[in-house]
């Protein structure tokens, strides 16, 4: 047992998480003190504001999920670093739980489902009793800061502080015995392990991306001019859930049409995919489901009426050329920053050939002209989170201050088993174009009259999920119509 959504979906075995725990214990060997335990806190379900019902659909916290593969809420998990033994502490549920929420599972159910060594229901002393009985001398807790958002996952459980062990009940302080804790060792090790995907993880990621591709194709076949953006989103949601068993999406759907294609994260509260499409619009549909918490992130750009205009072809082909060139060049040992610059260079070369730009392309790249047309990073690591962890660990260079480059979510050199999105884009954003035209360092490259012809057209993004291999990269989001001709044939 572990996870599937019926025979038509992928069966994920608990071995995936047994292997993750083994990798964690191996990585801690020689670094962790004898008698130490890893202590992780799982996610807690949240209601929508201060209401009684209407929970936001629960989704497990990603580090906890990586370690235990557990879908239920309010658990703690322990790993004995010396022996590798794993213990889950599910919550003790109220007596009437089954009336409202469903079956109360027993220890054997958790043990078998998640292939852990022990399961102990969590009363307020369960964890401290266990640690004391097992002579724990050091707890490694996870404190993880997101380098993009700055937000911090607090060390879990926050009730532990150095020198004193509190009980795990909310208000009931229990000083039971002396124990030390550390929040610095675990994070870089766990985050870096998450960067490199195992074969079992890759199976799940392939599945999520294939469902994404089939759903995108369904959208491309169904959407017609005058339909609303949200109707495209709705087809995607239905397809991924109904056919793929993907209850969650990895991020808010970006179902952008026309000028909205130039809004990087269109679809949020201020622009909830509510524009009516028009004949002649380009669509930038960036949508991805997650399966068993593993994400996909795929963007298809296509004309809503199924036929590219000559201008749309220019921009589409420039972006596709950049996408394919990066796919070929992104080998182990190559720095991601250089891939961003390569993508820019190809796109700027094509824009120059089409008469939008003039001058030396290398000088354009140095002047950061690329960031006028592509203000975001070329792509990002992806895994349990769509913008996955570890982008600024390892051999990463510090975050750049330069336009465009400062938005890179990683600057690492690529290595086998990294899964990363390749998502070059070309966007016509009035504010950035006007600022560039007012800046002599940039304006000398621009041909305003020609650029004006493209203003208001939105943009194009072509995004794939790619696993880096020395033998040649693997496109997890293959089987999509990608060339102009393929898209026109597919939509006809
Ligand atoms: N869907 C957001 C991104 O591509 O990063
Ligand atoms: Mn992406
Ligand atoms: Mn995306």
Short mmCIF file of C-alpha atoms and ligand atoms in Angstrom, two decimals:
data_model
loop_
_atom_site.label_atom_id
_atom_site.label_comp_id
_atom_site.label_asym_id
_atom_site.label_seq_id
_atom_site.Cartn_x
_atom_site.Cartn_y
_atom_site.Cartn_z
CA UNK A 1 0.00 0.00 0.00
CA UNK A 2 0.96 3.65 -0.11
CA UNK A 3 -0.84 5.73 -2.70
CA UNK A 4 -2.84 5.53 -5.90
CA UNK A 5 -6.16 6.83 -7.18
CA UNK A 6 -7.38 3.68 -8.88
CA UNK A 7 -6.04 1.33 -11.50
CA UNK A 8 -5.89 4.02 -14.17
CA UNK A 9 -3.42 6.00 -12.04
CA UNK A 10 0.15 5.47 -10.90
CA UNK A 11 0.69 3.26 -7.87
CA UNK A 12 3.34 4.73 -5.60
CA UNK A 13 4.97 2.33 -3.18
CA UNK A 14 6.19 3.29 0.29
CA UNK A 15 9.67 2.23 -0.88
CA UNK A 16 10.06 5.73 -2.30
CA UNK A 17 10.05 7.18 1.20
CA UNK A 18 11.98 4.28 2.76
CA UNK A 19 14.74 5.18 0.29
CA UNK A 20 14.49 8.89 1.14
CA UNK A 21 14.91 8.11 4.84
CA UNK A 22 17.85 5.83 4.08
CA UNK A 23 19.50 8.64 2.09
CA UNK A 24 18.90 11.05 4.97
CA UNK A 25 20.44 8.73 7.56
CA UNK A 26 23.43 8.06 5.28
CA UNK A 27 23.96 11.79 4.79
CA UNK A 28 23.85 12.41 8.53
CA UNK A 29 26.42 9.70 9.28
CA UNK A 30 29.59 11.25 10.68
CA UNK A 31 27.87 14.63 11.09
CA UNK A 32 25.18 13.84 13.65
CA UNK A 33 26.17 13.16 17.25
CA UNK A 34 25.66 9.68 18.71
CA UNK A 35 22.25 9.30 20.32
CA UNK A 36 20.59 11.82 18.03
CA UNK A 37 17.12 11.86 16.54
CA UNK A 38 15.60 13.78 13.66
CA UNK A 39 12.26 15.23 14.72
CA UNK A 40 9.85 16.50 12.08
CA UNK A 41 6.38 17.93 12.40
CA UNK A 42 3.81 17.25 9.70
CA UNK A 43 1.32 19.75 8.34
CA UNK A 44 -1.79 20.86 10.20
CA UNK A 45 -5.10 21.41 8.37
CA UNK A 46 -6.32 25.00 8.27
CA UNK A 47 -9.88 26.29 8.12
CA UNK A 48 -10.75 29.14 5.81
CA UNK A 49 -10.44 32.14 8.17
CA UNK A 50 -12.37 31.76 11.42
CA UNK A 51 -15.12 29.48 10.21
CA UNK A 52 -16.07 26.10 11.57
CA UNK A 53 -16.24 23.95 8.46
CA UNK A 54 -14.88 24.56 4.97
CA UNK A 55 -11.32 23.41 5.47
CA UNK A 56 -8.84 24.35 2.83
CA UNK A 57 -8.18 20.91 1.29
CA UNK A 58 -5.26 19.52 3.29
CA UNK A 59 -1.92 19.03 1.63
CA UNK A 60 1.07 17.69 3.53
CA UNK A 61 4.13 19.85 4.30
CA UNK A 62 6.79 18.94 1.73
CA UNK A 63 9.79 18.06 3.95
CA UNK A 64 7.61 15.84 6.10
CA UNK A 65 6.14 14.25 3.00
CA UNK A 66 9.58 13.66 1.45
CA UNK A 67 10.58 11.80 4.61
CA UNK A 68 7.47 9.79 5.40
CA UNK A 69 5.06 10.00 2.43
CA UNK A 70 2.23 10.57 4.90
CA UNK A 71 -0.97 12.20 3.62
CA UNK A 72 -2.76 12.59 6.96
CA UNK A 73 -2.46 15.72 9.10
CA UNK A 74 -1.07 16.48 12.56
CA UNK A 75 1.57 13.76 12.79
CA UNK A 76 5.09 13.94 14.10
CA UNK A 77 7.86 11.75 12.79
CA UNK A 78 11.15 10.66 14.36
CA UNK A 79 14.22 9.01 12.94
CA UNK A 80 16.82 7.42 15.18
CA UNK A 81 19.98 8.47 13.36
CA UNK A 82 22.12 5.67 14.83
CA UNK A 83 19.81 2.81 13.82
CA UNK A 84 17.79 4.40 11.02
CA UNK A 85 14.62 3.33 12.82
CA UNK A 86 11.56 5.45 12.00
CA UNK A 87 8.60 6.23 14.23
CA UNK A 88 5.33 7.98 13.40
CA UNK A 89 3.21 9.71 16.03
CA UNK A 90 -0.33 10.15 14.68
CA UNK A 91 -2.73 12.27 16.72
CA UNK A 92 -5.03 10.68 19.24
CA UNK A 93 -8.38 11.44 17.66
CA UNK A 94 -11.54 12.32 19.56
CA UNK A 95 -14.07 9.56 20.18
CA UNK A 96 -16.63 10.98 17.78
CA UNK A 97 -14.07 11.48 15.00
CA UNK A 98 -15.56 8.70 12.90
CA UNK A 99 -18.96 10.42 12.92
CA UNK A 100 -17.63 13.56 11.30
CA UNK A 101 -14.46 12.66 9.44
CA UNK A 102 -14.26 8.90 8.95
CA UNK A 103 -12.46 5.83 10.11
CA UNK A 104 -9.95 6.03 12.95
CA UNK A 105 -6.92 4.06 11.77
CA UNK A 106 -4.94 1.86 14.08
CA UNK A 107 -1.19 1.47 14.52
CA UNK A 108 -0.96 -1.47 12.12
CA UNK A 109 -2.65 0.55 9.37
CA UNK A 110 -0.08 3.36 9.62
CA UNK A 111 2.82 0.95 9.98
CA UNK A 112 1.89 -1.06 6.93
CA UNK A 113 0.89 1.89 4.78
CA UNK A 114 4.03 3.90 5.39
CA UNK A 115 6.50 1.10 6.13
CA UNK A 116 7.80 2.69 9.32
CA UNK A 117 9.23 0.70 12.21
CA UNK A 118 6.91 1.92 14.91
CA UNK A 119 3.67 3.85 15.36
CA UNK A 120 2.72 5.44 18.66
CA UNK A 121 -0.41 7.51 19.11
CA UNK A 122 0.47 10.88 20.42
CA UNK A 123 -0.73 11.81 23.85
CA UNK A 124 1.03 14.77 25.38
CA UNK A 125 3.93 12.71 26.73
CA UNK A 126 4.35 10.20 23.92
CA UNK A 127 7.27 11.82 22.15
CA UNK A 128 9.18 12.91 25.24
CA UNK A 129 8.64 9.46 26.81
CA UNK A 130 9.94 7.81 23.67
CA UNK A 131 13.02 10.04 23.51
CA UNK A 132 13.78 9.51 27.18
CA UNK A 133 13.34 5.75 26.95
CA UNK A 134 15.68 5.69 23.99
CA UNK A 135 18.27 7.90 25.71
CA UNK A 136 18.17 10.66 23.12
CA UNK A 137 20.94 13.19 23.64
CA UNK A 138 20.45 15.43 20.62
CA UNK A 139 17.49 16.43 18.47
CA UNK A 140 17.96 17.66 14.92
CA UNK A 141 15.10 19.95 13.97
CA UNK A 142 14.32 21.49 10.64
CA UNK A 143 14.33 25.25 10.18
CA UNK A 144 14.03 26.07 6.50
CA UNK A 145 14.01 29.51 4.94
CA UNK A 146 12.71 29.94 1.39
CA UNK A 147 15.32 31.94 -0.53
CA UNK A 148 12.72 33.32 -2.94
CA UNK A 149 9.97 34.40 -0.55
CA UNK A 150 12.02 34.71 2.65
CA UNK A 151 9.35 32.80 4.57
CA UNK A 152 10.55 30.35 7.20
CA UNK A 153 9.31 26.90 8.09
CA UNK A 154 9.78 27.02 11.87
CA UNK A 155 11.74 24.27 13.58
CA UNK A 156 9.46 21.43 14.35
CA UNK A 157 8.23 20.98 16.90
CA UNK A 158 8.60 24.56 18.08
CA UNK A 159 7.93 23.43 21.62
CA UNK A 160 11.48 22.09 21.85
CA UNK A 161 14.15 24.56 22.89
CA UNK A 162 17.81 23.86 23.70
CA UNK A 163 18.30 22.45 27.14
CA UNK A 164 14.65 21.88 27.94
CA UNK A 165 12.14 19.49 26.51
CA UNK A 166 8.58 20.70 26.63
CA UNK A 167 5.62 18.41 26.28
CA UNK A 168 3.88 18.53 22.93
CA UNK A 169 0.52 19.65 24.25
CA UNK A 170 -0.14 23.25 23.39
CA UNK A 171 -0.27 24.89 26.80
CA UNK A 172 0.90 22.27 29.17
CA UNK A 173 4.60 22.79 29.86
CA UNK A 174 6.51 19.75 30.98
CA UNK A 175 10.21 19.91 31.77
CA UNK A 176 10.91 16.22 31.54
CA UNK A 177 14.64 15.88 31.00
CA UNK A 178 17.60 17.72 29.56
CA UNK A 179 18.22 17.42 25.88
CA UNK A 180 19.96 19.53 23.31
CA UNK A 181 18.59 20.50 19.94
CA UNK A 182 20.09 21.88 16.76
CA UNK A 183 18.44 23.64 13.83
CA UNK A 184 21.43 24.16 11.56
CA UNK A 185 22.54 20.68 10.48
CA UNK A 186 19.36 19.30 9.00
CA UNK A 187 18.15 21.97 6.57
CA UNK A 188 21.02 22.09 4.04
CA UNK A 189 21.27 18.29 4.05
CA UNK A 190 17.57 17.64 3.54
CA UNK A 191 17.11 20.44 1.00
CA UNK A 192 20.06 19.19 -1.01
CA UNK A 193 18.80 15.61 -0.96
CA UNK A 194 15.49 16.88 -2.33
CA UNK A 195 17.32 18.46 -5.29
CA UNK A 196 18.43 15.07 -6.66
CA UNK A 197 15.54 12.86 -7.63
CA UNK A 198 15.64 9.09 -7.16
CA UNK A 199 14.28 6.71 -9.80
CA UNK A 200 11.15 6.25 -7.72
CA UNK A 201 10.60 10.00 -7.45
CA UNK A 202 11.16 10.40 -11.18
CA UNK A 203 8.42 7.85 -11.89
CA UNK A 204 5.95 10.06 -10.04
CA UNK A 205 7.22 13.24 -11.67
CA UNK A 206 6.94 11.66 -15.14
CA UNK A 207 3.37 10.72 -14.36
CA UNK A 208 2.44 14.22 -13.12
CA UNK A 209 3.94 15.83 -16.21
CA UNK A 210 2.26 13.41 -18.60
CA UNK A 211 -1.11 14.16 -17.00
CA UNK A 212 -0.27 17.86 -17.37
CA UNK A 213 0.43 17.41 -21.08
CA UNK A 214 -2.77 15.46 -21.76
CA UNK A 215 -4.78 18.09 -19.90
CA UNK A 216 -3.10 20.93 -21.85
CA UNK A 217 -4.00 19.13 -25.08
CA UNK A 218 -7.60 18.84 -23.91
CA UNK A 219 -7.62 22.62 -23.30
CA UNK A 220 -6.11 23.38 -26.72
CA UNK A 221 -8.71 21.20 -28.43
CA UNK A 222 -11.67 22.64 -26.52
CA UNK A 223 -10.96 26.35 -26.12
CA UNK A 224 -12.43 28.60 -28.82
CA UNK A 225 -12.46 32.38 -29.32
CA UNK A 226 -15.02 34.13 -27.07
CA UNK A 227 -14.66 31.51 -24.34
CA UNK A 228 -13.37 32.78 -21.01
CA UNK A 229 -9.91 32.09 -19.63
CA UNK A 230 -11.42 30.35 -16.60
CA UNK A 231 -13.14 27.88 -18.90
CA UNK A 232 -9.69 26.76 -20.04
CA UNK A 233 -8.64 26.47 -16.40
CA UNK A 234 -11.77 24.43 -15.69
CA UNK A 235 -11.00 21.92 -18.45
CA UNK A 236 -7.49 21.53 -17.07
CA UNK A 237 -8.68 21.02 -13.51
CA UNK A 238 -11.26 18.48 -14.59
CA UNK A 239 -8.87 16.54 -16.81
CA UNK A 240 -6.09 16.27 -14.26
CA UNK A 241 -8.42 15.25 -11.45
CA UNK A 242 -10.85 13.02 -13.39
CA UNK A 243 -8.31 11.21 -15.54
CA UNK A 244 -5.16 11.59 -13.48
CA UNK A 245 -6.36 11.41 -9.89
CA UNK A 246 -4.61 14.72 -9.21
CA UNK A 247 -6.68 16.40 -6.53
CA UNK A 248 -4.25 19.28 -6.13
CA UNK A 249 -2.69 21.60 -8.62
CA UNK A 250 0.92 22.59 -8.00
CA UNK A 251 0.08 26.32 -8.25
CA UNK A 252 -2.69 28.71 -9.23
CA UNK A 253 -3.55 28.25 -12.90
CA UNK A 254 -2.23 30.96 -15.21
CA UNK A 255 -4.80 30.91 -18.01
CA UNK A 256 -3.81 34.12 -19.77
CA UNK A 257 -5.07 35.42 -23.08
CA UNK A 258 -4.23 38.51 -25.12
CA UNK A 259 -2.43 41.20 -23.12
CA UNK A 260 -2.69 39.07 -19.96
CA UNK A 261 0.01 36.81 -21.41
CA UNK A 262 2.52 39.45 -20.31
CA UNK A 263 1.48 39.16 -16.65
CA UNK A 264 3.80 36.58 -15.12
CA UNK A 265 1.44 35.28 -12.45
CA UNK A 266 -1.91 36.14 -14.04
CA UNK A 267 -4.74 34.22 -12.39
CA UNK A 268 -4.36 35.59 -8.86
CA UNK A 269 -7.03 37.47 -6.88
CA UNK A 270 -6.73 40.64 -8.96
CA UNK A 271 -7.05 38.87 -12.30
CA UNK A 272 -8.80 35.55 -11.71
CA UNK A 273 -8.60 34.22 -15.28
CA UNK A 274 -11.81 36.10 -16.08
CA UNK A 275 -11.04 37.70 -19.45
CA UNK A 276 -13.12 36.72 -22.46
CA UNK A 277 -10.79 35.55 -25.23
CA UNK A 278 -10.91 37.24 -28.62
CA UNK A 279 -10.30 35.85 -32.06
CA UNK A 280 -6.64 36.58 -32.80
CA UNK A 281 -5.45 36.28 -29.17
CA UNK A 282 -2.39 34.35 -28.15
CA UNK A 283 -2.94 32.23 -25.03
CA UNK A 284 -0.26 31.56 -22.41
CA UNK A 285 -1.57 28.68 -20.34
CA UNK A 286 0.77 27.77 -17.50
CA UNK A 287 -0.80 25.02 -15.43
CA UNK A 288 0.42 21.91 -13.63
CA UNK A 289 -1.07 19.31 -11.32
CA UNK A 290 0.66 17.46 -8.54
CA UNK A 291 0.37 13.75 -7.95
CA UNK A 292 1.27 12.29 -4.59
CA UNK A 293 2.58 15.81 -3.86
CA UNK A 294 5.09 15.78 -6.77
CA UNK A 295 4.61 18.79 -9.06
CA UNK A 296 4.45 19.47 -12.72
CA UNK A 297 4.73 22.92 -14.30
CA UNK A 298 4.02 23.16 -18.03
CA UNK A 299 3.26 26.15 -20.24
CA UNK A 300 1.66 25.97 -23.66
CA UNK A 301 1.34 29.10 -25.77
CA UNK A 302 -1.05 28.89 -28.70
CA UNK A 303 -3.40 31.10 -30.73
CA UNK A 304 -6.94 30.73 -29.41
CA UNK A 305 -8.27 30.32 -32.97
CA UNK A 306 -5.68 27.66 -33.84
CA UNK A 307 -3.86 29.70 -36.51
CA UNK A 308 -0.73 31.80 -35.85
CA UNK A 309 -0.48 35.29 -37.37
CA UNK A 310 2.92 36.16 -38.94
CA UNK A 311 3.74 38.31 -35.88
CA UNK A 312 2.77 35.57 -33.44
CA UNK A 313 4.97 33.16 -35.39
CA UNK A 314 8.01 35.43 -35.01
CA UNK A 315 7.74 35.60 -31.24
CA UNK A 316 6.72 31.96 -30.83
CA UNK A 317 9.61 30.68 -32.93
CA UNK A 318 12.11 32.91 -31.10
CA UNK A 319 11.02 31.46 -27.76
CA UNK A 320 10.91 27.89 -29.08
CA UNK A 321 14.43 28.25 -30.44
CA UNK A 322 15.62 29.42 -27.02
CA UNK A 323 13.80 26.53 -25.31
CA UNK A 324 15.34 23.90 -27.60
CA UNK A 325 18.84 25.39 -27.42
CA UNK A 326 18.80 25.40 -23.63
CA UNK A 327 17.47 21.82 -23.58
CA UNK A 328 20.49 20.74 -25.65
CA UNK A 329 23.07 22.83 -23.77
CA UNK A 330 21.90 22.19 -20.20
CA UNK A 331 24.36 19.43 -19.33
CA UNK A 332 25.94 18.35 -16.05
CA UNK A 333 28.61 20.90 -15.12
CA UNK A 334 26.93 23.82 -16.88
CA UNK A 335 25.87 26.75 -14.69
CA UNK A 336 22.19 27.64 -14.83
CA UNK A 337 23.02 31.35 -15.01
CA UNK A 338 24.78 30.67 -18.31
CA UNK A 339 21.69 28.89 -19.59
CA UNK A 340 19.63 31.97 -18.78
CA UNK A 341 22.06 34.11 -20.76
CA UNK A 342 22.06 31.62 -23.65
CA UNK A 343 18.26 31.71 -23.81
CA UNK A 344 18.31 35.52 -23.82
CA UNK A 345 20.93 35.65 -26.53
CA UNK A 346 18.95 33.41 -28.86
CA UNK A 347 15.75 35.32 -28.28
CA UNK A 348 17.42 38.70 -28.82
CA UNK A 349 19.08 37.40 -32.01
CA UNK A 350 15.66 36.41 -33.35
CA UNK A 351 14.08 39.73 -32.35
CA UNK A 352 16.92 41.51 -34.16
CA UNK A 353 16.38 39.36 -37.27
CA UNK A 354 12.69 40.29 -37.15
CA UNK A 355 13.55 44.01 -37.10
CA UNK A 356 12.58 44.86 -33.49
CA UNK A 357 16.18 45.38 -32.36
CA UNK A 358 19.44 46.65 -33.76
CA UNK A 359 23.10 46.44 -32.72
CA UNK A 360 25.41 43.85 -31.30
CA UNK A 361 23.58 41.01 -29.53
CA UNK A 362 26.38 40.30 -27.03
CA UNK A 363 26.30 43.96 -26.01
CA UNK A 364 22.52 43.71 -25.62
CA UNK A 365 23.00 40.78 -23.23
CA UNK A 366 25.68 42.64 -21.27
CA UNK A 367 23.40 45.70 -21.01
CA UNK A 368 20.70 43.39 -19.64
CA UNK A 369 18.30 44.18 -22.48
CA UNK A 370 17.04 40.60 -22.19
CA UNK A 371 15.34 41.48 -18.91
CA UNK A 372 13.10 43.97 -20.73
CA UNK A 373 11.53 41.10 -22.67
CA UNK A 374 12.02 38.35 -20.08
CA UNK A 375 12.13 39.83 -16.59
CA UNK A 376 11.88 36.40 -14.91
CA UNK A 377 14.38 33.60 -14.51
CA UNK A 378 14.73 30.93 -17.21
CA UNK A 379 13.45 28.20 -14.90
CA UNK A 380 13.64 26.63 -11.48
CA UNK A 381 14.21 23.35 -9.72
CA UNK A 382 10.96 21.43 -9.33
CA UNK A 383 9.94 18.50 -7.13
CA UNK A 384 7.60 18.35 -4.18
CA UNK A 385 7.30 22.11 -4.54
CA UNK A 386 6.85 23.77 -7.89
CA UNK A 387 9.67 26.20 -7.07
CA UNK A 388 11.65 23.53 -5.30
CA UNK A 389 14.19 23.85 -2.54
CA UNK A 390 17.98 23.97 -2.76
CA UNK A 391 18.43 26.56 -5.52
CA UNK A 392 21.02 28.53 -3.56
CA UNK A 393 22.82 25.63 -1.87
CA UNK A 394 25.83 23.68 -3.11
CA UNK A 395 27.96 25.60 -5.59
CA UNK A 396 25.35 28.33 -6.14
CA UNK A 397 26.62 31.84 -6.72
CA UNK A 398 25.07 34.54 -4.56
CA UNK A 399 21.88 36.03 -5.96
CA UNK A 400 22.70 38.60 -8.64
CA UNK A 401 21.55 42.22 -8.41
CA UNK A 402 21.27 42.54 -12.22
CA UNK A 403 17.90 42.85 -14.00
CA UNK A 404 16.51 39.43 -14.90
CA UNK A 405 19.38 37.55 -13.27
CA UNK A 406 18.24 38.66 -9.82
CA UNK A 407 15.06 36.66 -10.38
CA UNK A 408 16.86 33.37 -10.99
CA UNK A 409 15.64 30.82 -8.47
CA UNK A 410 18.92 28.94 -8.76
CA UNK A 411 22.46 29.73 -9.89
CA UNK A 412 23.84 26.21 -9.37
CA UNK A 413 25.70 24.13 -11.91
CA UNK A 414 23.52 21.38 -13.25
CA UNK A 415 24.01 17.80 -12.22
CA UNK A 416 22.35 14.52 -13.11
CA UNK A 417 18.97 13.93 -11.45
CA UNK A 418 18.22 17.60 -11.02
CA UNK A 419 14.75 18.30 -12.40
CA UNK A 420 14.40 21.84 -13.63
CA UNK A 421 11.94 23.79 -15.76
CA UNK A 422 13.10 25.36 -19.01
CA UNK A 423 10.71 28.23 -19.56
CA UNK A 424 12.01 31.01 -21.77
CA UNK A 425 9.48 33.71 -22.56
CA UNK A 426 9.13 36.91 -24.53
CA UNK A 427 6.74 39.46 -23.09
CA UNK A 428 5.66 42.91 -24.22
CA UNK A 429 5.26 44.84 -20.98
CA UNK A 430 4.55 48.54 -21.61
CA UNK A 431 6.19 49.77 -18.42
CA UNK A 432 9.44 47.90 -19.05
CA UNK A 433 9.51 48.97 -22.70
CA UNK A 434 8.91 52.63 -21.76
CA UNK A 435 11.64 52.52 -19.10
CA UNK A 436 14.05 50.97 -21.63
CA UNK A 437 13.20 53.60 -24.23
CA UNK A 438 14.01 56.29 -21.65
CA UNK A 439 17.38 54.69 -20.82
CA UNK A 440 20.11 55.52 -23.38
CA UNK A 441 22.01 52.33 -22.48
CA UNK A 442 19.06 50.30 -23.73
CA UNK A 443 17.14 52.53 -26.12
CA UNK A 444 19.93 52.42 -28.72
CA UNK A 445 19.06 48.76 -29.34
CA UNK A 446 15.30 49.29 -29.72
CA UNK A 447 13.36 50.10 -32.87
CA UNK A 448 10.31 51.78 -31.33
CA UNK A 449 7.96 51.79 -34.32
CA UNK A 450 8.45 48.06 -34.86
CA UNK A 451 8.13 47.28 -31.15
CA UNK A 452 4.90 49.29 -31.03
CA UNK A 453 3.37 46.78 -33.44
CA UNK A 454 3.73 44.11 -30.74
CA UNK A 455 2.56 46.11 -27.73
CA UNK A 456 -0.61 44.77 -26.18
CA UNK A 457 -0.09 41.33 -27.70
CA UNK A 458 0.91 39.79 -24.36
CA UNK A 459 3.66 37.25 -24.62
CA UNK A 460 4.79 33.71 -25.27
CA UNK A 461 6.22 31.22 -22.80
CA UNK A 462 7.18 27.63 -23.59
CA UNK A 463 7.84 25.64 -20.44
CA UNK A 464 9.02 22.07 -20.07
CA UNK A 465 9.96 19.94 -17.06
CA UNK A 466 13.38 18.45 -17.71
CA UNK A 467 15.57 15.92 -15.91
CA UNK A 468 19.29 16.48 -16.41
CA UNK A 469 21.24 13.42 -17.58
CA UNK A 470 24.80 13.09 -18.92
CA UNK A 471 23.51 10.91 -21.77
CA UNK A 472 21.13 13.70 -22.86
CA UNK A 473 18.26 15.33 -21.02
CA UNK A 474 14.84 13.83 -20.52
CA UNK A 475 11.82 15.97 -21.25
CA UNK A 476 9.17 14.91 -18.75
CA UNK A 477 6.60 17.05 -20.56
CA UNK A 478 7.08 15.48 -23.97
CA UNK A 479 4.23 14.52 -26.31
CA UNK A 480 2.96 18.06 -26.72
CA UNK A 481 2.47 19.82 -30.04
CA UNK A 482 5.30 22.36 -29.84
CA UNK A 483 6.17 23.69 -33.29
CA UNK A 484 3.86 26.17 -35.04
CA UNK A 485 2.94 23.49 -37.57
CA UNK A 486 2.26 20.85 -34.91
CA UNK A 487 0.04 23.22 -32.95
CA UNK A 488 -1.93 24.32 -36.02
CA UNK A 489 -2.40 20.71 -37.13
CA UNK A 490 -3.40 19.61 -33.63
CA UNK A 491 -5.95 22.39 -33.17
CA UNK A 492 -7.45 22.12 -36.68
N1 LIG B 1 4.00 28.62 -13.03
C1 LIG B 1 4.95 29.46 -12.44
C2 LIG B 1 6.28 29.20 -13.00
O1 LIG B 1 6.36 28.80 -14.13
O2 LIG B 1 7.27 29.32 -12.37
MN1 LIG B 2 7.89 27.33 -13.88
MN1 LIG B 3 4.92 27.59 -15.05
#
